[in-house]
Each structure stands twice: as structure tokens, then as C-alpha cells.
mmCIF file of C-alpha atoms and ligand atoms in Angstrom:
data_model
loop_
_atom_site.group_PDB
_atom_site.id
_atom_site.type_symbol
_atom_site.label_atom_id
_atom_site.label_comp_id
_atom_site.label_asym_id
_atom_site.label_seq_id
_atom_site.Cartn_x
_atom_site.Cartn_y
_atom_site.Cartn_z
ATOM 1 C CA MET A 1 17.309 -53.308 4.683
ATOM 2 C CA GLU A 2 13.586 -53.533 5.470
ATOM 3 C CA LYS A 3 11.436 -52.131 2.633
ATOM 4 C CA PHE A 4 8.038 -50.431 2.531
ATOM 5 C CA GLU A 5 5.332 -48.968 0.277
ATOM 6 C CA THR A 6 5.616 -45.387 1.545
ATOM 7 C CA PHE A 7 4.728 -43.724 -1.756
ATOM 8 C CA THR A 8 3.584 -40.495 -0.071
ATOM 9 C CA TYR A 9 4.295 -38.975 3.336
ATOM 10 C CA ALA A 10 3.306 -35.733 5.038
ATOM 11 C CA LEU A 11 5.965 -33.464 6.519
ATOM 12 C CA GLY A 12 5.008 -30.021 7.814
ATOM 13 C CA GLU A 13 2.416 -28.540 5.467
ATOM 14 C CA ASN A 14 3.558 -30.531 2.424
ATOM 15 C CA LEU A 15 2.909 -33.947 0.949
ATOM 16 C CA TYR A 16 6.074 -35.672 -0.248
ATOM 17 C CA ILE A 17 5.994 -38.173 -3.096
ATOM 18 C CA ASN A 18 8.517 -41.000 -3.100
ATOM 19 C CA LEU A 19 8.887 -42.550 -6.567
ATOM 20 C CA THR A 20 12.146 -44.473 -6.346
ATOM 21 C CA SER A 21 15.010 -45.477 -4.072
ATOM 22 C CA LYS A 22 17.472 -45.284 -6.988
ATOM 23 C CA CYS A 23 19.796 -42.372 -7.633
ATOM 24 C CA THR A 24 22.609 -41.429 -10.022
ATOM 25 C CA ASN A 25 24.518 -40.054 -7.041
ATOM 26 C CA ASP A 26 25.850 -41.876 -4.030
ATOM 27 C CA CYS A 27 26.330 -38.941 -1.660
ATOM 28 C CA ILE A 28 28.432 -39.743 1.364
ATOM 29 C CA PHE A 29 25.843 -37.969 3.566
ATOM 30 C CA CYS A 30 22.794 -39.660 2.011
ATOM 31 C CA VAL A 31 20.372 -40.992 4.604
ATOM 32 C CA ARG A 32 19.939 -44.044 2.347
ATOM 33 C CA ASN A 33 23.343 -45.186 3.620
ATOM 34 C CA GLU A 34 22.369 -45.043 7.250
ATOM 35 C CA LYS A 35 18.765 -45.964 7.871
ATOM 36 C CA SER A 36 15.471 -46.809 6.206
ATOM 37 C CA ASP A 37 13.466 -43.986 7.736
ATOM 38 C CA TYR A 38 13.382 -40.194 7.567
ATOM 39 C CA PHE A 39 11.562 -38.257 10.300
ATOM 40 C CA GLY A 40 9.802 -41.519 11.154
ATOM 41 C CA HIS A 41 8.775 -42.288 7.561
ATOM 42 C CA LYS A 42 9.919 -45.623 6.135
ATOM 43 C CA LEU A 43 11.179 -44.646 2.714
ATOM 44 C CA TRP A 44 13.082 -47.617 1.287
ATOM 45 C CA LEU A 45 10.651 -48.839 -1.341
ATOM 46 C CA ALA A 46 9.699 -52.493 -1.689
ATOM 47 C CA ARG A 47 8.575 -51.582 -5.223
ATOM 48 C CA GLU A 48 8.348 -48.439 -7.311
ATOM 49 C CA PRO A 49 4.793 -47.041 -7.432
ATOM 50 C CA SER A 50 2.756 -46.547 -10.594
ATOM 51 C CA ALA A 51 1.150 -43.163 -11.250
ATOM 52 C CA ASP A 52 -2.197 -44.670 -10.194
ATOM 53 C CA ASP A 53 -0.686 -45.875 -6.881
ATOM 54 C CA VAL A 54 0.270 -42.294 -6.019
ATOM 55 C CA ILE A 55 -2.824 -40.579 -7.434
ATOM 56 C CA ALA A 56 -4.950 -42.898 -5.257
ATOM 57 C CA ARG A 57 -3.125 -41.481 -2.209
ATOM 58 C CA LEU A 58 -3.692 -37.808 -3.052
ATOM 59 C CA PRO A 59 -6.245 -36.118 -0.777
ATOM 60 C CA SER A 60 -9.670 -35.432 -2.267
ATOM 61 C CA GLY A 61 -9.197 -31.726 -1.469
ATOM 62 C CA ILE A 62 -5.890 -30.745 -3.092
ATOM 63 C CA GLY A 63 -5.706 -27.680 -0.805
ATOM 64 C CA ALA A 64 -4.999 -30.015 2.126
ATOM 65 C CA TYR A 65 -1.270 -29.495 1.420
ATOM 66 C CA ARG A 66 0.659 -26.356 0.533
ATOM 67 C CA GLU A 67 2.987 -28.143 -1.910
ATOM 68 C CA TYR A 68 3.276 -31.576 -3.494
ATOM 69 C CA VAL A 69 6.977 -32.368 -3.450
ATOM 70 C CA PHE A 70 8.641 -35.079 -5.532
ATOM 71 C CA CYS A 71 11.499 -36.010 -3.269
ATOM 72 C CA GLY A 72 12.037 -39.213 -1.333
ATOM 73 C CA PHE A 73 15.258 -41.134 -0.886
ATOM 74 C CA GLY A 74 16.075 -41.419 -4.595
ATOM 75 C CA GLU A 75 16.130 -39.175 -7.668
ATOM 76 C CA PRO A 76 12.532 -38.526 -8.806
ATOM 77 C CA THR A 77 13.413 -37.552 -12.400
ATOM 78 C CA LEU A 78 14.639 -41.101 -13.014
ATOM 79 C CA ARG A 79 10.900 -41.864 -13.298
ATOM 80 C CA LEU A 80 10.023 -38.954 -15.552
ATOM 81 C CA GLY A 81 6.953 -40.532 -17.178
ATOM 82 C CA VAL A 82 5.304 -41.425 -13.865
ATOM 83 C CA LEU A 83 6.309 -38.091 -12.314
ATOM 84 C CA SER A 84 4.786 -36.262 -15.288
ATOM 85 C CA GLU A 85 1.482 -38.154 -15.046
ATOM 86 C CA ILE A 86 1.098 -37.499 -11.295
ATOM 87 C CA ALA A 87 2.205 -33.868 -11.503
ATOM 88 C CA GLN A 88 -0.244 -33.135 -14.313
ATOM 89 C CA GLU A 89 -3.048 -34.569 -12.172
ATOM 90 C CA ILE A 90 -1.993 -32.355 -9.224
ATOM 91 C CA LYS A 91 -1.884 -29.294 -11.469
ATOM 92 C CA LYS A 92 -5.292 -30.161 -12.963
ATOM 93 C CA ARG A 93 -6.703 -30.149 -9.429
ATOM 94 C CA GLY A 94 -5.047 -26.804 -8.631
ATOM 95 C CA GLY A 95 -2.099 -27.981 -6.507
ATOM 96 C CA THR A 96 1.462 -26.642 -6.385
ATOM 97 C CA VAL A 97 4.216 -28.984 -7.646
ATOM 98 C CA ARG A 98 7.829 -28.892 -6.482
ATOM 99 C CA ILE A 99 10.657 -31.227 -7.472
ATOM 100 C CA ASN A 100 13.705 -31.771 -5.287
ATOM 101 C CA THR A 101 16.391 -33.086 -7.608
ATOM 102 C CA ASN A 102 20.087 -33.669 -8.133
ATOM 103 C CA GLY A 103 19.688 -31.760 -11.419
ATOM 104 C CA GLN A 104 20.945 -34.588 -13.630
ATOM 105 C CA ALA A 105 17.688 -35.230 -15.547
ATOM 106 C CA ASN A 106 19.100 -34.065 -18.891
ATOM 107 C CA LEU A 107 22.088 -36.393 -18.479
ATOM 108 C CA ILE A 108 19.866 -39.276 -17.377
ATOM 109 C CA HIS A 109 17.486 -38.926 -20.325
ATOM 110 C CA LYS A 110 20.141 -37.780 -22.835
ATOM 111 C CA ARG A 111 17.938 -34.845 -23.915
ATOM 112 C CA ASP A 112 16.661 -31.533 -22.586
ATOM 113 C CA VAL A 113 13.598 -32.408 -20.488
ATOM 114 C CA THR A 114 13.143 -28.935 -18.962
ATOM 115 C CA GLY A 115 10.431 -27.973 -21.466
ATOM 116 C CA GLU A 116 8.405 -30.985 -20.365
ATOM 117 C CA LEU A 117 9.008 -30.207 -16.678
ATOM 118 C CA ALA A 118 7.924 -26.596 -17.168
ATOM 119 C CA ARG A 119 4.451 -27.742 -18.191
ATOM 120 C CA PHE A 120 3.648 -29.047 -14.726
ATOM 121 C CA THR A 121 6.345 -27.828 -12.301
ATOM 122 C CA ASP A 122 6.033 -24.679 -10.209
ATOM 123 C CA LYS A 123 9.283 -24.976 -8.257
ATOM 124 C CA ILE A 124 12.563 -26.885 -8.520
ATOM 125 C CA ASN A 125 15.140 -27.257 -5.779
ATOM 126 C CA VAL A 126 18.435 -28.426 -7.323
ATOM 127 C CA SER A 127 21.021 -29.720 -4.848
ATOM 128 C CA LEU A 128 24.265 -27.922 -5.687
ATOM 129 C CA ASN A 129 25.985 -29.182 -2.535
ATOM 130 C CA GLU A 130 29.491 -28.011 -3.392
ATOM 131 C CA ALA A 131 31.410 -25.153 -4.981
ATOM 132 C CA THR A 132 33.675 -27.004 -7.452
ATOM 133 C CA ALA A 133 33.315 -30.013 -9.739
ATOM 134 C CA ALA A 134 36.055 -31.910 -7.911
ATOM 135 C CA ASP A 135 34.495 -31.325 -4.488
ATOM 136 C CA TYR A 136 31.037 -32.220 -5.833
ATOM 137 C CA ALA A 137 32.358 -35.481 -7.291
ATOM 138 C CA ALA A 138 34.092 -36.356 -4.011
ATOM 139 C CA LEU A 139 30.978 -35.631 -1.932
ATOM 140 C CA CYS A 140 28.208 -36.914 -4.220
ATOM 141 C CA ARG A 141 30.082 -39.648 -6.128
ATOM 142 C CA PRO A 142 27.959 -39.152 -9.287
ATOM 143 C CA ALA A 143 27.712 -41.963 -11.847
ATOM 144 C CA PHE A 144 28.392 -39.273 -14.488
ATOM 145 C CA GLY A 145 31.577 -38.032 -12.793
ATOM 146 C CA GLN A 146 32.462 -34.337 -12.642
ATOM 147 C CA GLU A 147 30.328 -33.670 -15.734
ATOM 148 C CA ALA A 148 27.307 -33.897 -13.400
ATOM 149 C CA PHE A 149 28.335 -30.656 -11.677
ATOM 150 C CA TYR A 150 28.263 -28.681 -14.934
ATOM 151 C CA ALA A 151 25.152 -30.481 -16.199
ATOM 152 C CA LEU A 152 23.140 -29.610 -13.089
ATOM 153 C CA GLN A 153 24.041 -25.931 -13.553
ATOM 154 C CA ASP A 154 22.924 -26.020 -17.179
ATOM 155 C CA PHE A 155 19.726 -27.804 -16.100
ATOM 156 C CA ALA A 156 18.945 -25.162 -13.460
ATOM 157 C CA LYS A 157 19.658 -22.363 -15.926
ATOM 158 C CA LYS A 158 17.233 -23.889 -18.443
ATOM 159 C CA CYS A 159 14.537 -24.464 -15.792
ATOM 160 C CA ALA A 160 14.756 -20.826 -14.686
ATOM 161 C CA ALA A 161 14.678 -19.615 -18.302
ATOM 162 C CA ARG A 162 11.471 -21.598 -18.806
ATOM 163 C CA GLY A 163 9.835 -19.790 -15.902
ATOM 164 C CA ILE A 164 10.102 -22.432 -13.169
ATOM 165 C CA ASP A 165 10.907 -20.958 -9.732
ATOM 166 C CA THR A 166 14.375 -22.535 -9.466
ATOM 167 C CA TRP A 167 16.957 -22.470 -6.702
ATOM 168 C CA PHE A 168 20.138 -24.229 -5.672
ATOM 169 C CA SER A 169 20.493 -25.591 -2.174
ATOM 170 C CA VAL A 170 23.618 -26.100 -0.102
ATOM 171 C CA VAL A 171 24.125 -27.032 3.522
ATOM 172 C CA ASP A 172 25.795 -24.480 5.799
ATOM 173 C CA VAL A 173 28.552 -26.900 6.883
ATOM 174 C CA ILE A 174 30.499 -26.148 3.677
ATOM 175 C CA GLY A 175 31.548 -22.802 5.194
ATOM 176 C CA GLU A 176 31.338 -19.129 4.226
ATOM 177 C CA GLU A 177 33.957 -19.191 1.476
ATOM 178 C CA LYS A 178 32.292 -21.991 -0.448
ATOM 179 C CA ILE A 179 28.850 -20.516 0.143
ATOM 180 C CA ALA A 180 30.069 -17.306 -1.525
ATOM 181 C CA MET A 181 31.352 -19.363 -4.500
ATOM 182 C CA CYS A 182 27.989 -21.179 -4.709
ATOM 183 C CA ARG A 183 26.171 -17.846 -4.615
ATOM 184 C CA ALA A 184 28.223 -16.717 -7.628
ATOM 185 C CA ILE A 185 27.392 -19.942 -9.485
ATOM 186 C CA ALA A 186 23.696 -19.447 -8.721
ATOM 187 C CA GLN A 187 23.857 -15.873 -9.954
ATOM 188 C CA SER A 188 25.514 -16.967 -13.202
ATOM 189 C CA CYS A 189 22.664 -19.462 -13.738
ATOM 190 C CA GLY A 190 19.928 -16.936 -12.973
ATOM 191 C CA VAL A 191 18.700 -18.799 -9.888
ATOM 192 C CA THR A 192 18.750 -18.139 -6.162
ATOM 193 C CA LEU A 193 20.772 -19.976 -3.503
ATOM 194 C CA LYS A 194 19.200 -21.371 -0.357
ATOM 195 C CA VAL A 195 21.512 -22.308 2.486
ATOM 196 C CA ARG A 196 20.028 -25.011 4.710
ATOM 197 C CA PRO A 197 21.167 -25.793 8.236
ATOM 198 C CA PHE A 198 22.801 -29.178 8.648
ATOM 199 C CA ILE A 199 20.421 -31.801 10.096
ATOM 200 C CA ALA A 200 22.330 -34.603 11.802
HETATM 201 S S1 LIG B 885 21.255 -36.979 -4.586
HETATM 202 FE FE1 LIG B 885 19.914 -37.237 -2.790
HETATM 203 S S2 LIG B 885 19.068 -39.328 -2.967
HETATM 204 FE FE2 LIG B 885 20.808 -39.185 -4.365
HETATM 205 S S3 LIG B 885 22.519 -40.034 -3.190
HETATM 206 FE FE3 LIG B 885 22.536 -37.792 -2.927
HETATM 207 S S4 LIG B 885 21.367 -37.371 -1.075
HETATM 208 FE FE4 LIG B 885 20.911 -39.496 -1.705
#
């Protein structure tokens, strides 16, 4: 696979920040399995950026983008220290920080990191993806097994309790019945559910 240094990329009104190509999931639908680009952006990283690499690519006027989104191919919370440094810089300049995550940060770091995240994170989108632990494990193939499904719910609950605007996301292809189950899970965690259309 060809690799690049696409540490940031613009999509719509937002600037996306790509910290790693690694992930604790191996989702069967992950674009990492199919191609090296996403909407024309080459995201497989030749190397992981430092905080300075990314900060150097932020616009001088932070208002140039609506949100600064830690996303990319991989799981951004794997690089918590670097993420924290960049996000604090964005917040210092008055920007809005969002993290798109698989919700496994507390498992990855073996501690509750939501207090740290709350200091610099405005919004968190946690991929719920499925309605049961077994279905989640089959779809996302997490390194942590089915425990990941419960851990991501606990993570989202803690993020919301700390005042971060937190929501779960699912894709509409799972069907109405599962979407209703996911809505109940979201409600029990005190977060909202966003249902995204499937993008082939
Ligand atoms: S959580 Fe995201 S980056 Fe990780 S394997 Fe799944 S789709 Fe890919």
C-alpha cells in the first residue's frame, strides 16, 4: 500500500486530523481494507505525525474551519499525548475540537481518560455500529473482544457526564429493529444516536 504524509485534510467546512493508521478494531467495512484514499485524500500514513507537524498545518486564522476533527483511518486516541497537545493548541486559539473514536480509549490506556479529554474536547462521536456485543465483535473484530462493546458504552457515558457533547453513530444499513435497540442503548448512556446513511 502506498503511504503518505496527509496529517490534515479538509472535508466540507471541517479540518480533519489524521494521527495514526493503527486501530484496535479491524472492521470488515473499514476503508483501510480497500484503498489508501478517502474522498481523494491519501490517508495511509508513511509515519505518524508529531504534535508540531500538525500544529504547523493549522491555519493562521482558526475560524477558517467550523470544527477540527481527530479522525483519519485509525483510532486517534491511541496517540492520546499528541492528540492532547494539538487539541489544547486549537482550544487556545478558539477552535472547536471533535473526536471521532471507537470509544475504546479507557481500555487502550487501562485508565479513565475522559477527564483529560473533557479539558479540550467539545464533541465526541463514538461509533456504536451494532446493537449487541456479539454482532459488534463480528462486525468490528475488536482486539479486546466483546468487552469493547460494553467499554465503549461506559466511555460514552463518562464523556457525557463530564459535559462533552457525546453521541453514538450507526449506519442505516443495520435496519430499523437494531436502530431502535441502539437508540435504547444511547438513552441508557445519556447520549444521542445519529444514524448515518451508508456510503459505498
Ligand atoms: S474503528 Fe474505524 S479505523 Fe478502526 S477498523 Fe473500524 S472503521 Fe477502521
